[in-house]
PDB file of C-alpha atoms in Angstrom:
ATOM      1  CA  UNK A   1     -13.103 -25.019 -11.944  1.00  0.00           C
ATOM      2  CA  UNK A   2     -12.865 -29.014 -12.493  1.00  0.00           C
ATOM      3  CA  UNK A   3     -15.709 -28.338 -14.656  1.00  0.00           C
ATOM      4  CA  UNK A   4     -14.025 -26.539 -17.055  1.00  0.00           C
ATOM      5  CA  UNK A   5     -11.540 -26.785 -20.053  1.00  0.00           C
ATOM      6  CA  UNK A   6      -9.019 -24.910 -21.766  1.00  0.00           C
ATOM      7  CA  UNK A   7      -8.088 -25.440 -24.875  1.00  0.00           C
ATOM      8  CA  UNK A   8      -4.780 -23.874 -27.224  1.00  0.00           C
ATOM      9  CA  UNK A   9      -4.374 -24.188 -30.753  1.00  0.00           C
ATOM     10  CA  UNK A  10      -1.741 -23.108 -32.774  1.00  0.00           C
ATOM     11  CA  UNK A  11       1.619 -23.054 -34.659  1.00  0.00           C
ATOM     12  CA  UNK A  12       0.909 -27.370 -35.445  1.00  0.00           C
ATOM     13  CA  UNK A  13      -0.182 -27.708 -32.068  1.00  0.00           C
ATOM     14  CA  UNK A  14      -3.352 -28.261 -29.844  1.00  0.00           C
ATOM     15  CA  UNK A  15      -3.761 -28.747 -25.772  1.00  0.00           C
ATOM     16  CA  UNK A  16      -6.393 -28.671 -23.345  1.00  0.00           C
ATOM     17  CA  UNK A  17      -6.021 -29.816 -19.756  1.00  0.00           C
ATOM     18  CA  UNK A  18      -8.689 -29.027 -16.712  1.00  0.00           C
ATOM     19  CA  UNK A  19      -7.729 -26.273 -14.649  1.00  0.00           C
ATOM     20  CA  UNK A  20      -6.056 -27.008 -11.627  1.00  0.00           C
ATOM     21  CA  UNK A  21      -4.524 -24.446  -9.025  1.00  0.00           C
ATOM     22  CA  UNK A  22      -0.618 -23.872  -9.652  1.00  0.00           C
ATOM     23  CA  UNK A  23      -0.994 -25.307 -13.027  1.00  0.00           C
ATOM     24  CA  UNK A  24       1.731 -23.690 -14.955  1.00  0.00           C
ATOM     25  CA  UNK A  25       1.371 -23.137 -19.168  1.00  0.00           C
ATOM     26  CA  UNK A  26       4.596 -22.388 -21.072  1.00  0.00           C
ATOM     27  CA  UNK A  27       4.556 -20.938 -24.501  1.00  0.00           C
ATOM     28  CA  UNK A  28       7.758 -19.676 -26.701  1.00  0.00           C
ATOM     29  CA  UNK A  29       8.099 -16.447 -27.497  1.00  0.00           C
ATOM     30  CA  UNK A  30       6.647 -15.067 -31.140  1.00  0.00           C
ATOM     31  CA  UNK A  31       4.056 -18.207 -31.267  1.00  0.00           C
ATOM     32  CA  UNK A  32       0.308 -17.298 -31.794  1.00  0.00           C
ATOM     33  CA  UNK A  33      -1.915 -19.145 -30.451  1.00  0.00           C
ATOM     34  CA  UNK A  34      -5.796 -19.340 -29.781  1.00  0.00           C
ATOM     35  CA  UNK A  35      -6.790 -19.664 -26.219  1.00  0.00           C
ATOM     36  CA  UNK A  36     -10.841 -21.220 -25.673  1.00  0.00           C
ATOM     37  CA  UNK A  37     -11.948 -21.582 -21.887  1.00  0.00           C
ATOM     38  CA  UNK A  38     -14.925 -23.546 -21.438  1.00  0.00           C
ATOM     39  CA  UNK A  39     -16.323 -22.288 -17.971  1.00  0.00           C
ATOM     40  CA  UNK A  40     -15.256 -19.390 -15.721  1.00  0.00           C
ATOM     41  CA  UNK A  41     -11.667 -19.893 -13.898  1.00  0.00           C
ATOM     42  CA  UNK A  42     -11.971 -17.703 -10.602  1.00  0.00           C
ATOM     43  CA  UNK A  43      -8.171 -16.618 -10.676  1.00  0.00           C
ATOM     44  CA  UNK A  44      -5.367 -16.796 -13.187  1.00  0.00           C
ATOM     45  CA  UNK A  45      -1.994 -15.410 -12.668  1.00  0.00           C
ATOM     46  CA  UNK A  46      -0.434 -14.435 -16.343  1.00  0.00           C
ATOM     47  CA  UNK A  47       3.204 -13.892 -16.576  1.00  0.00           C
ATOM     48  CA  UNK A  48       4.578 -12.539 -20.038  1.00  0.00           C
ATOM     49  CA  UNK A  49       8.196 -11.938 -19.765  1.00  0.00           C
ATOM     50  CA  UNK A  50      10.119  -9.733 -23.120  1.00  0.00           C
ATOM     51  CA  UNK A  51      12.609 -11.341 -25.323  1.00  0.00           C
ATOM     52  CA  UNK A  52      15.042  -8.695 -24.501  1.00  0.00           C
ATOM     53  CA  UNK A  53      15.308 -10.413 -20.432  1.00  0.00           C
ATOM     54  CA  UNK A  54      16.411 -13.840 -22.546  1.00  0.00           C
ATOM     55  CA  UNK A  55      18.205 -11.912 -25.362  1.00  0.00           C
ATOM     56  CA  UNK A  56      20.281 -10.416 -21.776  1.00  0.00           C
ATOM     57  CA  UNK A  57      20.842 -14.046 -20.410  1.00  0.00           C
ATOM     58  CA  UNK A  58      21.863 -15.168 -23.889  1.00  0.00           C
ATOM     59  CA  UNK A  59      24.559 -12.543 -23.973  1.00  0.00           C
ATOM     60  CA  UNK A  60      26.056 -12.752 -20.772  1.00  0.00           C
ATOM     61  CA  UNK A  61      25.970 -16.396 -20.431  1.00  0.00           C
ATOM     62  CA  UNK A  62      26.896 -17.072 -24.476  1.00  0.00           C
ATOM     63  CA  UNK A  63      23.867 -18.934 -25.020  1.00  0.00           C
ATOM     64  CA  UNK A  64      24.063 -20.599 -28.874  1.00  0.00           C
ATOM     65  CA  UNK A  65      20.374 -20.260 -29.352  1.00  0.00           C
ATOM     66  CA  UNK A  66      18.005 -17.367 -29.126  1.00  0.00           C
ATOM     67  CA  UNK A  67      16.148 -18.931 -25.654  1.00  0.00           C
ATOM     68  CA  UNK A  68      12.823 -17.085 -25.830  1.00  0.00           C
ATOM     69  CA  UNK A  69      11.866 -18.933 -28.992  1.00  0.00           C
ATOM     70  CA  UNK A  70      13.563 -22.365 -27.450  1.00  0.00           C
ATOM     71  CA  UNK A  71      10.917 -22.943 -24.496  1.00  0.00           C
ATOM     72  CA  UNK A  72       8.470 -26.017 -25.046  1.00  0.00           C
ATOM     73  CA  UNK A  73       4.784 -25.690 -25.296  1.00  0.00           C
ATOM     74  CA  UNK A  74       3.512 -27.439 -22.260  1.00  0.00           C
ATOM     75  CA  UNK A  75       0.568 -27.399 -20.195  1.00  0.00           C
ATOM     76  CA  UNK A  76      -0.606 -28.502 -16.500  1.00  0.00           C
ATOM     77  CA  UNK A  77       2.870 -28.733 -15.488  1.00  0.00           C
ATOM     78  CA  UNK A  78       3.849 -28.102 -11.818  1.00  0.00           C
ATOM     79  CA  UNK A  79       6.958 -26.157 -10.950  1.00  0.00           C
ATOM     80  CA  UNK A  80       7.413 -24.651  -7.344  1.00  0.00           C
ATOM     81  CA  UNK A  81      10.073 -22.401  -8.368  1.00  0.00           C
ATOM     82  CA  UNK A  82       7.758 -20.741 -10.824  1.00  0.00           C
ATOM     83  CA  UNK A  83       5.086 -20.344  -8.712  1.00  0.00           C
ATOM     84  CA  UNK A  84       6.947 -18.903  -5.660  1.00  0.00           C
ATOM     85  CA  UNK A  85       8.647 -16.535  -8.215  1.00  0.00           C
ATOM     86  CA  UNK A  86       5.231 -15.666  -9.699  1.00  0.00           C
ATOM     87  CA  UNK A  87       3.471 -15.086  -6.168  1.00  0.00           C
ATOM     88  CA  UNK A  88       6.243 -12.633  -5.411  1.00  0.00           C
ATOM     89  CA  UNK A  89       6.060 -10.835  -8.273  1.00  0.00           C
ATOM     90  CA  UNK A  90       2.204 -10.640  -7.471  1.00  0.00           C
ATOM     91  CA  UNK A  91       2.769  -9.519  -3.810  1.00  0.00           C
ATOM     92  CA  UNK A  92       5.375  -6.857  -4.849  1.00  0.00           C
ATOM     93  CA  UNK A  93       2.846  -5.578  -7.921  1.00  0.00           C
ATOM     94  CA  UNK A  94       0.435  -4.641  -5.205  1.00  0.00           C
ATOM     95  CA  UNK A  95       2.372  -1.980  -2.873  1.00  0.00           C
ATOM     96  CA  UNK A  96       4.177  -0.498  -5.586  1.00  0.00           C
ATOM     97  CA  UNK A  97       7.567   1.238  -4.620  1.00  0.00           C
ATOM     98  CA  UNK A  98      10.790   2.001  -6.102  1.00  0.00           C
ATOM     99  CA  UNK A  99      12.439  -0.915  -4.290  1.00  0.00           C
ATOM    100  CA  UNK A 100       9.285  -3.248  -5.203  1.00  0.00           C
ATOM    101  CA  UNK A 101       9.950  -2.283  -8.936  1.00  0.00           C
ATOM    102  CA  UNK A 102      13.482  -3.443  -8.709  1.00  0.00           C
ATOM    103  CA  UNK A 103      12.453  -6.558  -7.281  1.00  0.00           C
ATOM    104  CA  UNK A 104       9.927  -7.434  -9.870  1.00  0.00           C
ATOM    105  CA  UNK A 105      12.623  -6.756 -12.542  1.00  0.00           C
ATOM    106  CA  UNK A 106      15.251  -9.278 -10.565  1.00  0.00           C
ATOM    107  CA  UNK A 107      12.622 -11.624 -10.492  1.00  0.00           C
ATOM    108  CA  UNK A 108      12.111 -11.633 -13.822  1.00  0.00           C
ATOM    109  CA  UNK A 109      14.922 -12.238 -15.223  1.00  0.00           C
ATOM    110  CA  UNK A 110      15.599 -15.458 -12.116  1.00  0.00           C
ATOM    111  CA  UNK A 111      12.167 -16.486 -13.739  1.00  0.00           C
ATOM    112  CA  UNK A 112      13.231 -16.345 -17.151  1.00  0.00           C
ATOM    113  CA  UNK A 113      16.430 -18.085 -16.186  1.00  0.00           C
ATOM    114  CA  UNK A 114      14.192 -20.700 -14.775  1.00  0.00           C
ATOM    115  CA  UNK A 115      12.360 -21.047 -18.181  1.00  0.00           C
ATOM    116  CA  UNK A 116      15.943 -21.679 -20.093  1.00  0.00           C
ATOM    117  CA  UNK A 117      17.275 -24.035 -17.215  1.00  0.00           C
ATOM    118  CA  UNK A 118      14.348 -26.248 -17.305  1.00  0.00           C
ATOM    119  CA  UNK A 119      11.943 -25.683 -20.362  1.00  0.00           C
ATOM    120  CA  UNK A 120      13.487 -24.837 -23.291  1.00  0.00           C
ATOM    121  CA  UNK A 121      14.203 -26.963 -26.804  1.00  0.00           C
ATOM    122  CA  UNK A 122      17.410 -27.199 -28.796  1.00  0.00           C
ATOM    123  CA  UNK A 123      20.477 -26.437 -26.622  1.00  0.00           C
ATOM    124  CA  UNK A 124      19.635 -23.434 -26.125  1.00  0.00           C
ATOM    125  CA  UNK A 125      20.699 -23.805 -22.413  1.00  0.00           C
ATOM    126  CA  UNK A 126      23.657 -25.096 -22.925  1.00  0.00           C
ATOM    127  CA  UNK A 127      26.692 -22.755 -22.745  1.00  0.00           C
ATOM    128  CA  UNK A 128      28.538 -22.915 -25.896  1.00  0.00           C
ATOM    129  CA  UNK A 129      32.896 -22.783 -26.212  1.00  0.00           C
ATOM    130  CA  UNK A 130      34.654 -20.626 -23.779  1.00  0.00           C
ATOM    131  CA  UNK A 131      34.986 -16.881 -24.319  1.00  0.00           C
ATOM    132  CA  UNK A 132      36.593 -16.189 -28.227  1.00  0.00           C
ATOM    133  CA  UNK A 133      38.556 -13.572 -26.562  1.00  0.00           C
ATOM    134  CA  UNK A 134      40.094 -14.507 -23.545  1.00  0.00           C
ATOM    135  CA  UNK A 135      41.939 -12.477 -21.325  1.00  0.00           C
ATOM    136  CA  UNK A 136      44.578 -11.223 -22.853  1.00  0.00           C
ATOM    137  CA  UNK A 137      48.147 -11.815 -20.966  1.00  0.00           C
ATOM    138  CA  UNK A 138      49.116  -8.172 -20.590  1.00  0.00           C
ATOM    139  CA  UNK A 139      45.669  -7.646 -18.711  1.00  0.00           C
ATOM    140  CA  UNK A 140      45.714 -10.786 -17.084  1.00  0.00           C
ATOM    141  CA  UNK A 141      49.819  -9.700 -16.413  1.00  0.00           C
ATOM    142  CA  UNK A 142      48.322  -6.883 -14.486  1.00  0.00           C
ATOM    143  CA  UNK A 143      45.784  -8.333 -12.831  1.00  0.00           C
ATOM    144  CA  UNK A 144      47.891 -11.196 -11.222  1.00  0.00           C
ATOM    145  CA  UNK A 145      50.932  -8.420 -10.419  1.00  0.00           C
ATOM    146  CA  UNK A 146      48.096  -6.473  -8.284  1.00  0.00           C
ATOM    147  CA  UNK A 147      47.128  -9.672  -6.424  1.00  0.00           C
ATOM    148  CA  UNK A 148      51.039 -10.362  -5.581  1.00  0.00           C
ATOM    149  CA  UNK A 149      51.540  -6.764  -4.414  1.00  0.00           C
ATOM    150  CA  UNK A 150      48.417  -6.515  -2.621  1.00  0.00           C
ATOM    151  CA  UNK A 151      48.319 -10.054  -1.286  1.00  0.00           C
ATOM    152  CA  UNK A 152      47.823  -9.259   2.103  1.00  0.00           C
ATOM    153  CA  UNK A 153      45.195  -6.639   1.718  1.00  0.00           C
ATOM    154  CA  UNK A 154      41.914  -6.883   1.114  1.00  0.00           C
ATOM    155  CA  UNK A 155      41.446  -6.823  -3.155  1.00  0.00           C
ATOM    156  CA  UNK A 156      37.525  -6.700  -4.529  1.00  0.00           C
ATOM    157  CA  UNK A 157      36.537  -7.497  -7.692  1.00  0.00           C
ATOM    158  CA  UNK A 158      35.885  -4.203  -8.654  1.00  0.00           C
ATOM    159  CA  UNK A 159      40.083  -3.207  -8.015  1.00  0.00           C
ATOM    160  CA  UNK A 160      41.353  -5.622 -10.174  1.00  0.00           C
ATOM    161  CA  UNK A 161      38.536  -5.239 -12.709  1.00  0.00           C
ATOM    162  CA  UNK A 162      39.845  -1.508 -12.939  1.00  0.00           C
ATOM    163  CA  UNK A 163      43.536  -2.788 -13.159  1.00  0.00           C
ATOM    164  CA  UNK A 164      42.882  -5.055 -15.769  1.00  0.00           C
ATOM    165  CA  UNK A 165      40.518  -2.671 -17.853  1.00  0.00           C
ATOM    166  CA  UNK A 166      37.467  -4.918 -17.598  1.00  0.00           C
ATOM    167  CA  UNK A 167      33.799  -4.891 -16.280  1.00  0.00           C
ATOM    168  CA  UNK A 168      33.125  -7.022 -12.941  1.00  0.00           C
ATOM    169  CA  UNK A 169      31.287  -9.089 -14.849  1.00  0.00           C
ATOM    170  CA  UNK A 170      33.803  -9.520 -17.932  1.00  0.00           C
ATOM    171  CA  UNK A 171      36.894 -10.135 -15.920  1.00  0.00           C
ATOM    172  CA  UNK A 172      35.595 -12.555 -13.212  1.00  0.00           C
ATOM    173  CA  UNK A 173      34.268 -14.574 -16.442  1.00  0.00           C
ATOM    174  CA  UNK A 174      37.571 -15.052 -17.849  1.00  0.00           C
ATOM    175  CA  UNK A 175      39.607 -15.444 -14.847  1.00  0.00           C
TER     176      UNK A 175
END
């Protein structure tokens, strides 16, 4: 509605911007803030995504900051990643199914991913010093002994993962 207004307040801060379609609004995490619209908007898509999917990213990607607090207050910006990952969610919230669900869950966290990548204050998107507690050499010993052995074989992730007492996850990040 180019008619209308919206207006935040809160936390030191105060914004208003017209309306416009696939105008995105960020706010960090914990913030209140009072929202005033001035004339009817005929659709609004909002997105809220828990601390606890940027608390995950923080600890597997040894964030320094806490990220959900970090992202910037801004309004009317345009982002097509958001919105495609927004209108998915959407379209998967309407049929829902057990596959949908898992979906909407990936796509939350890529979206709050997004958030840290592009929108958020302080470093917090920065990785901080390599891993305090790298490999050790008797796992990574083990690890590289399987590879010579099984060289010509096919070796996944998940085999030497097992060999070397890790997680996937853990022992492809400090290989």
């Amino acid at each position: 509605n180019k008619d209308g207004l919206v207006r935040r307040a809160g936390a030191g801060f105060c914004q208003e911007a017209t309306p416009k379609t696939g105008a995105i609004w960020l706010s960090p995490a914990g913030v209140g803030k009072e929202i005033a619209i001035t004339a009817p908007i005929p659709q609004t898509m909002h997105l809220y995504l828990p601390i606890a999917l940027f608390d995950r990213l923080k600890d597997d990607f040894n964030l320094p900051v806490a990220p959900a607090h970090s992202i910037r207050h801004a309004v009317g910006i345009g982002d097509d990643v958001i919105d495609q990952i927004g209108r998915s969610i959407l379209s998967e919230l309407t049929v829902e199914t057990a596959a949908g669900r898992m979906y909407v869950e990936t796509a939350s966290l890529m979206l709050a991913a997004r958030l840290i990548h592009k929108y958020c204050d302080g470093g917090s998107s920065a990785l901080t010093a390599l891993d305090a507690h790298p490999l050790d050499h008797v796992r990574l010993r083990r690890v590289l002994d399987c590879i010579s052995k099984n060289v010509d074989d096919d070796i996944t992730l998940a085999d030497l993962a097992r060999v070397g007492g890790q997680s996937p996850f853990h022992l492809a990040r400090k290989f």
